Protein backbone atom coordinates (compact mmCIF):
# COMPACT_ATOMS: atom_id res chain seq x y z
CA UNK A 1 0.00 0.00 0.00
CA UNK A 2 1.43 3.37 -0.98
CA UNK A 3 1.75 6.21 1.49
CA UNK A 4 -0.77 8.23 -0.54
CA UNK A 5 -3.30 5.37 -0.50
CA UNK A 6 -2.82 4.86 3.22
CA UNK A 7 -3.33 8.55 3.82
CA UNK A 8 -6.60 8.50 1.89
CA UNK A 9 -7.83 5.41 3.75
CA UNK A 10 -6.88 6.86 7.12
CA UNK A 11 -8.54 10.18 6.37
CA UNK A 12 -11.67 8.35 5.20
CA UNK A 13 -11.69 6.33 8.39
CA UNK A 14 -11.32 9.44 10.52
CA UNK A 15 -14.09 11.19 8.60
CA UNK A 16 -16.40 8.18 8.96
CA UNK A 17 -15.65 7.98 12.66
CA UNK A 18 -16.39 11.68 13.07
CA UNK A 19 -19.74 11.32 11.30
CA UNK A 20 -20.77 8.42 13.53
CA UNK A 21 -19.61 10.30 16.64
CA UNK A 22 -21.64 13.34 15.55
CA UNK A 23 -24.74 11.23 14.99
CA UNK A 24 -24.33 9.58 18.38
CA UNK A 25 -23.88 12.95 20.07
CA UNK A 26 -26.99 14.26 18.34
CA UNK A 27 -28.99 11.23 19.45
CA UNK A 28 -27.74 11.71 23.00
CA UNK A 29 -28.99 15.30 23.09
CA UNK A 30 -32.70 15.93 22.80
CA UNK A 31 -35.44 18.37 23.73
CA UNK A 32 -38.53 17.27 25.63
CA UNK A 33 -41.43 19.74 25.69
CA UNK A 34 -43.64 20.32 28.70
CA UNK A 35 -47.28 19.35 28.44
CA UNK A 36 -49.03 22.70 28.92
CA UNK A 37 -52.40 20.99 29.44
CA UNK A 38 -51.23 19.15 32.55
CA UNK A 39 -48.41 21.32 33.90
CA UNK A 40 -49.15 24.07 36.40
CA UNK A 41 -47.58 26.48 38.86
CA UNK A 42 -48.88 27.55 42.26
CA UNK A 43 -48.06 30.14 44.88
CA UNK A 44 -49.08 30.74 48.46
CA UNK A 45 -48.60 33.75 50.72
CA UNK A 46 -49.67 34.25 54.32
CA UNK A 47 -52.10 37.01 55.25
CA UNK A 48 -51.46 38.56 58.68
CA UNK A 49 -49.24 35.53 59.39
CA UNK A 50 -52.36 33.51 60.16
CA UNK A 51 -53.62 31.78 57.01
CA UNK A 52 -52.31 31.21 53.53
CA UNK A 53 -53.90 32.57 50.37
CA UNK A 54 -53.21 30.41 47.33
CA UNK A 55 -53.20 30.95 43.60
CA UNK A 56 -52.59 28.84 40.53
CA UNK A 57 -51.34 29.57 37.03
CA UNK A 58 -53.02 27.45 34.40
CA UNK A 59 -50.71 28.08 31.47
CA UNK A 60 -47.21 26.68 31.94
CA UNK A 61 -45.00 25.99 28.94
CA UNK A 62 -41.37 25.15 28.41
CA UNK A 63 -38.89 22.44 27.65
CA UNK A 64 -36.24 20.17 29.08
CA UNK A 65 -32.86 19.99 27.39
CA UNK A 66 -31.72 16.40 27.89
CA UNK A 67 -28.03 15.57 27.51
CA UNK A 68 -27.77 11.80 27.88
CA UNK A 69 -24.08 11.82 26.95
CA UNK A 70 -23.33 13.77 30.14
CA UNK A 71 -26.32 12.30 32.03
CA UNK A 72 -27.87 15.67 32.82
CA UNK A 73 -30.75 17.96 31.94
CA UNK A 74 -31.84 21.58 32.26
CA UNK A 75 -35.36 23.00 32.33
CA UNK A 76 -36.75 26.23 30.92
CA UNK A 77 -40.22 26.94 32.32
CA UNK A 78 -42.42 29.88 31.26
CA UNK A 79 -45.57 30.83 33.15
CA UNK A 80 -48.32 33.05 31.75
CA UNK A 81 -48.90 35.34 34.74
CA UNK A 82 -52.29 36.50 33.44
CA UNK A 83 -53.73 32.99 33.80
CA UNK A 84 -53.68 33.18 37.61
CA UNK A 85 -56.72 31.61 39.27
CA UNK A 86 -57.81 32.32 42.85
CA UNK A 87 -60.91 31.81 44.96
CA UNK A 88 -61.83 35.50 44.73
CA UNK A 89 -62.00 37.56 41.49
CA UNK A 90 -60.95 40.67 43.39
CA UNK A 91 -57.80 38.94 44.58
CA UNK A 92 -57.12 37.81 41.02
CA UNK A 93 -57.35 41.40 39.81
CA UNK A 94 -55.05 42.54 42.58
CA UNK A 95 -52.31 39.98 41.96
CA UNK A 96 -52.44 40.85 38.24
CA UNK A 97 -52.05 44.55 39.05
CA UNK A 98 -48.88 46.64 39.25
CA UNK A 99 -48.75 46.00 43.02
CA UNK A 100 -48.06 42.32 42.51
CA UNK A 101 -47.21 40.54 39.22
CA UNK A 102 -47.94 43.55 36.96
CA UNK A 103 -49.00 41.29 34.11
CA UNK A 104 -49.61 44.12 31.64
CA UNK A 105 -45.91 44.99 31.63
CA UNK A 106 -44.48 41.61 32.62
CA UNK A 107 -46.76 38.88 31.26
CA UNK A 108 -44.29 36.06 31.81
CA UNK A 109 -42.64 34.44 34.80
CA UNK A 110 -39.65 32.36 33.80
CA UNK A 111 -37.40 29.83 35.49
CA UNK A 112 -34.24 28.52 33.81
CA UNK A 113 -32.38 25.86 35.74
CA UNK A 114 -28.72 25.04 35.89
CA UNK A 115 -27.84 21.58 34.51
CA UNK A 116 -28.64 18.80 36.98
CA UNK A 117 -28.21 14.98 37.01
CA UNK A 118 -31.03 13.12 35.27
CA UNK A 119 -31.45 10.77 38.24
CA UNK A 120 -32.56 13.75 40.31
CA UNK A 121 -35.89 13.68 38.44
CA UNK A 122 -36.64 10.39 40.16
CA UNK A 123 -34.78 10.74 43.45
CA UNK A 124 -35.29 14.44 44.15
CA UNK A 125 -32.74 17.01 45.27
CA UNK A 126 -31.61 20.58 44.62
CA UNK A 127 -32.66 22.48 41.52
CA UNK A 128 -30.73 25.72 41.19
CA UNK A 129 -31.34 28.32 38.51
CA UNK A 130 -32.58 31.81 37.72
CA UNK A 131 -36.13 33.04 38.33
CA UNK A 132 -37.41 36.11 36.49
CA UNK A 133 -40.47 37.90 37.87
CA UNK A 134 -41.54 41.41 36.84
CA UNK A 135 -38.45 41.59 34.65
CA UNK A 136 -36.14 41.05 37.64
CA UNK A 137 -33.87 38.00 37.48
CA UNK A 138 -32.63 36.43 40.72
CA UNK A 139 -30.78 33.21 41.51
CA UNK A 140 -32.96 30.69 43.32
CA UNK A 141 -32.76 27.16 44.61
CA UNK A 142 -35.82 24.95 44.40
CA UNK A 143 -36.17 21.44 45.76
CA UNK A 144 -37.15 18.66 43.38
CA UNK A 145 -39.42 16.25 45.22
CA UNK A 146 -38.89 12.47 44.84
CA UNK A 147 -41.03 11.05 42.03
CA UNK A 148 -44.19 9.16 42.95
CA UNK A 149 -43.96 6.76 40.00
CA UNK A 150 -41.46 4.97 37.77
CA UNK A 151 -41.99 7.35 34.86
CA UNK A 152 -41.51 10.89 36.20
CA UNK A 153 -42.91 13.64 33.95
CA UNK A 154 -45.09 11.08 32.15
CA UNK A 155 -46.92 8.91 34.67
CA UNK A 156 -46.66 11.50 37.43
CA UNK A 157 -45.61 15.12 37.76
CA UNK A 158 -42.08 16.31 38.39
CA UNK A 159 -42.64 18.67 41.30
CA UNK A 160 -40.37 21.46 42.50
CA UNK A 161 -40.99 23.84 45.37
CA UNK A 162 -39.24 26.74 47.00
CA UNK A 163 -39.63 30.22 48.49
CA UNK A 164 -38.94 33.74 47.32
CA UNK A 165 -39.22 37.15 48.97
CA UNK A 166 -41.62 39.24 46.93
CA UNK A 167 -39.79 42.44 47.86
CA UNK A 168 -36.75 41.13 45.96
CA UNK A 169 -38.88 41.28 42.81
CA UNK A 170 -40.31 44.76 43.39
CA UNK A 171 -43.49 43.70 45.23
CA UNK A 172 -43.35 45.81 48.40
CA UNK A 173 -46.97 46.82 48.99
CA UNK A 174 -49.08 45.85 52.03
CA UNK A 175 -46.11 44.67 54.05
CA UNK A 176 -48.13 44.97 57.28
CA UNK A 177 -50.86 42.71 55.92
CA UNK A 178 -49.08 40.30 53.63
CA UNK A 179 -46.01 38.19 54.29
CA UNK A 180 -42.91 38.97 52.24
CA UNK A 181 -42.24 35.24 51.90
CA UNK A 182 -44.02 33.52 49.01
CA UNK A 183 -44.18 29.78 48.44
CA UNK A 184 -43.83 28.58 44.85
CA UNK A 185 -44.52 25.14 43.47
CA UNK A 186 -44.21 23.77 39.93
CA UNK A 187 -45.91 20.57 38.72
CA UNK A 188 -44.44 19.59 35.37
CA UNK A 189 -45.50 16.94 32.88
CA UNK A 190 -43.78 16.17 29.58
CA UNK A 191 -45.42 15.62 26.23
CA UNK A 192 -45.83 11.87 25.74
CA UNK A 193 -42.68 10.08 24.56
CA UNK A 194 -41.43 6.52 24.35
CA UNK A 195 -38.52 6.80 26.76
CA UNK A 196 -38.00 8.05 30.27
CA UNK A 197 -36.12 11.28 30.85
CA UNK A 198 -33.83 9.69 33.41
CA UNK A 199 -32.88 6.65 31.34
Coordinates of C-alpha atoms in Angstrom, one line a residue:
X1 CA 0.0 0.0 0.0
X2 CA 1.4 3.4 -1.0
X3 CA 1.7 6.2 1.5
X4 CA -0.8 8.2 -0.5
X5 CA -3.3 5.4 -0.5
X6 CA -2.8 4.9 3.2
X7 CA -3.3 8.5 3.8
X8 CA -6.6 8.5 1.9
X9 CA -7.8 5.4 3.7
X10 CA -6.9 6.9 7.1
X11 CA -8.5 10.2 6.4
X12 CA -11.7 8.4 5.2
X13 CA -11.7 6.3 8.4
X14 CA -11.3 9.4 10.5
X15 CA -14.1 11.2 8.6
X16 CA -16.4 8.2 9.0
X17 CA -15.7 8.0 12.7
X18 CA -16.4 11.7 13.1
X19 CA -19.7 11.3 11.3
X20 CA -20.8 8.4 13.5
X21 CA -19.6 10.3 16.6
X22 CA -21.6 13.3 15.6
X23 CA -24.7 11.2 15.0
X24 CA -24.3 9.6 18.4
X25 CA -23.9 12.9 20.1
X26 CA -27.0 14.3 18.3
X27 CA -29.0 11.2 19.4
X28 CA -27.7 11.7 23.0
X29 CA -29.0 15.3 23.1
X30 CA -32.7 15.9 22.8
X31 CA -35.4 18.4 23.7
X32 CA -38.5 17.3 25.6
X33 CA -41.4 19.7 25.7
X34 CA -43.6 20.3 28.7
X35 CA -47.3 19.3 28.4
X36 CA -49.0 22.7 28.9
X37 CA -52.4 21.0 29.4
X38 CA -51.2 19.1 32.6
X39 CA -48.4 21.3 33.9
X40 CA -49.1 24.1 36.4
X41 CA -47.6 26.5 38.9
X42 CA -48.9 27.5 42.3
X43 CA -48.1 30.1 44.9
X44 CA -49.1 30.7 48.5
X45 CA -48.6 33.7 50.7
X46 CA -49.7 34.2 54.3
X47 CA -52.1 37.0 55.3
X48 CA -51.5 38.6 58.7
X49 CA -49.2 35.5 59.4
X50 CA -52.4 33.5 60.2
X51 CA -53.6 31.8 57.0
X52 CA -52.3 31.2 53.5
X53 CA -53.9 32.6 50.4
X54 CA -53.2 30.4 47.3
X55 CA -53.2 30.9 43.6
X56 CA -52.6 28.8 40.5
X57 CA -51.3 29.6 37.0
X58 CA -53.0 27.4 34.4
X59 CA -50.7 28.1 31.5
X60 CA -47.2 26.7 31.9
X61 CA -45.0 26.0 28.9
X62 CA -41.4 25.2 28.4
X63 CA -38.9 22.4 27.7
X64 CA -36.2 20.2 29.1
X65 CA -32.9 20.0 27.4
X66 CA -31.7 16.4 27.9
X67 CA -28.0 15.6 27.5
X68 CA -27.8 11.8 27.9
X69 CA -24.1 11.8 27.0
X70 CA -23.3 13.8 30.1
X71 CA -26.3 12.3 32.0
X72 CA -27.9 15.7 32.8
X73 CA -30.7 18.0 31.9
X74 CA -31.8 21.6 32.3
X75 CA -35.4 23.0 32.3
X76 CA -36.8 26.2 30.9
X77 CA -40.2 26.9 32.3
X78 CA -42.4 29.9 31.3
X79 CA -45.6 30.8 33.2
X80 CA -48.3 33.0 31.8
X81 CA -48.9 35.3 34.7
X82 CA -52.3 36.5 33.4
X83 CA -53.7 33.0 33.8
X84 CA -53.7 33.2 37.6
X85 CA -56.7 31.6 39.3
X86 CA -57.8 32.3 42.8
X87 CA -60.9 31.8 45.0
X88 CA -61.8 35.5 44.7
X89 CA -62.0 37.6 41.5
X90 CA -60.9 40.7 43.4
X91 CA -57.8 38.9 44.6
X92 CA -57.1 37.8 41.0
X93 CA -57.4 41.4 39.8
X94 CA -55.1 42.5 42.6
X95 CA -52.3 40.0 42.0
X96 CA -52.4 40.8 38.2
X97 CA -52.1 44.5 39.0
X98 CA -48.9 46.6 39.2
X99 CA -48.7 46.0 43.0
X100 CA -48.1 42.3 42.5
X101 CA -47.2 40.5 39.2
X102 CA -47.9 43.6 37.0
X103 CA -49.0 41.3 34.1
X104 CA -49.6 44.1 31.6
X105 CA -45.9 45.0 31.6
X106 CA -44.5 41.6 32.6
X107 CA -46.8 38.9 31.3
X108 CA -44.3 36.1 31.8
X109 CA -42.6 34.4 34.8
X110 CA -39.7 32.4 33.8
X111 CA -37.4 29.8 35.5
X112 CA -34.2 28.5 33.8
X113 CA -32.4 25.9 35.7
X114 CA -28.7 25.0 35.9
X115 CA -27.8 21.6 34.5
X116 CA -28.6 18.8 37.0
X117 CA -28.2 15.0 37.0
X118 CA -31.0 13.1 35.3
X119 CA -31.5 10.8 38.2
X120 CA -32.6 13.7 40.3
X121 CA -35.9 13.7 38.4
X122 CA -36.6 10.4 40.2
X123 CA -34.8 10.7 43.5
X124 CA -35.3 14.4 44.1
X125 CA -32.7 17.0 45.3
X126 CA -31.6 20.6 44.6
X127 CA -32.7 22.5 41.5
X128 CA -30.7 25.7 41.2
X129 CA -31.3 28.3 38.5
X130 CA -32.6 31.8 37.7
X131 CA -36.1 33.0 38.3
X132 CA -37.4 36.1 36.5
X133 CA -40.5 37.9 37.9
X134 CA -41.5 41.4 36.8
X135 CA -38.5 41.6 34.7
X136 CA -36.1 41.1 37.6
X137 CA -33.9 38.0 37.5
X138 CA -32.6 36.4 40.7
X139 CA -30.8 33.2 41.5
X140 CA -33.0 30.7 43.3
X141 CA -32.8 27.2 44.6
X142 CA -35.8 25.0 44.4
X143 CA -36.2 21.4 45.8
X144 CA -37.2 18.7 43.4
X145 CA -39.4 16.2 45.2
X146 CA -38.9 12.5 44.8
X147 CA -41.0 11.0 42.0
X148 CA -44.2 9.2 43.0
X149 CA -44.0 6.8 40.0
X150 CA -41.5 5.0 37.8
X151 CA -42.0 7.3 34.9
X152 CA -41.5 10.9 36.2
X153 CA -42.9 13.6 34.0
X154 CA -45.1 11.1 32.1
X155 CA -46.9 8.9 34.7
X156 CA -46.7 11.5 37.4
X157 CA -45.6 15.1 37.8
X158 CA -42.1 16.3 38.4
X159 CA -42.6 18.7 41.3
X160 CA -40.4 21.5 42.5
X161 CA -41.0 23.8 45.4
X162 CA -39.2 26.7 47.0
X163 CA -39.6 30.2 48.5
X164 CA -38.9 33.7 47.3
X165 CA -39.2 37.1 49.0
X166 CA -41.6 39.2 46.9
X167 CA -39.8 42.4 47.9
X168 CA -36.8 41.1 46.0
X169 CA -38.9 41.3 42.8
X170 CA -40.3 44.8 43.4
X171 CA -43.5 43.7 45.2
X172 CA -43.3 45.8 48.4
X173 CA -47.0 46.8 49.0
X174 CA -49.1 45.9 52.0
X175 CA -46.1 44.7 54.1
X176 CA -48.1 45.0 57.3
X177 CA -50.9 42.7 55.9
X178 CA -49.1 40.3 53.6
X179 CA -46.0 38.2 54.3
X180 CA -42.9 39.0 52.2
X181 CA -42.2 35.2 51.9
X182 CA -44.0 33.5 49.0
X183 CA -44.2 29.8 48.4
X184 CA -43.8 28.6 44.8
X185 CA -44.5 25.1 43.5
X186 CA -44.2 23.8 39.9
X187 CA -45.9 20.6 38.7
X188 CA -44.4 19.6 35.4
X189 CA -45.5 16.9 32.9
X190 CA -43.8 16.2 29.6
X191 CA -45.4 15.6 26.2
X192 CA -45.8 11.9 25.7
X193 CA -42.7 10.1 24.6
X194 CA -41.4 6.5 24.3
X195 CA -38.5 6.8 26.8
X196 CA -38.0 8.1 30.3
X197 CA -36.1 11.3 30.9
X198 CA -33.8 9.7 33.4
X199 CA -32.9 6.6 31.3

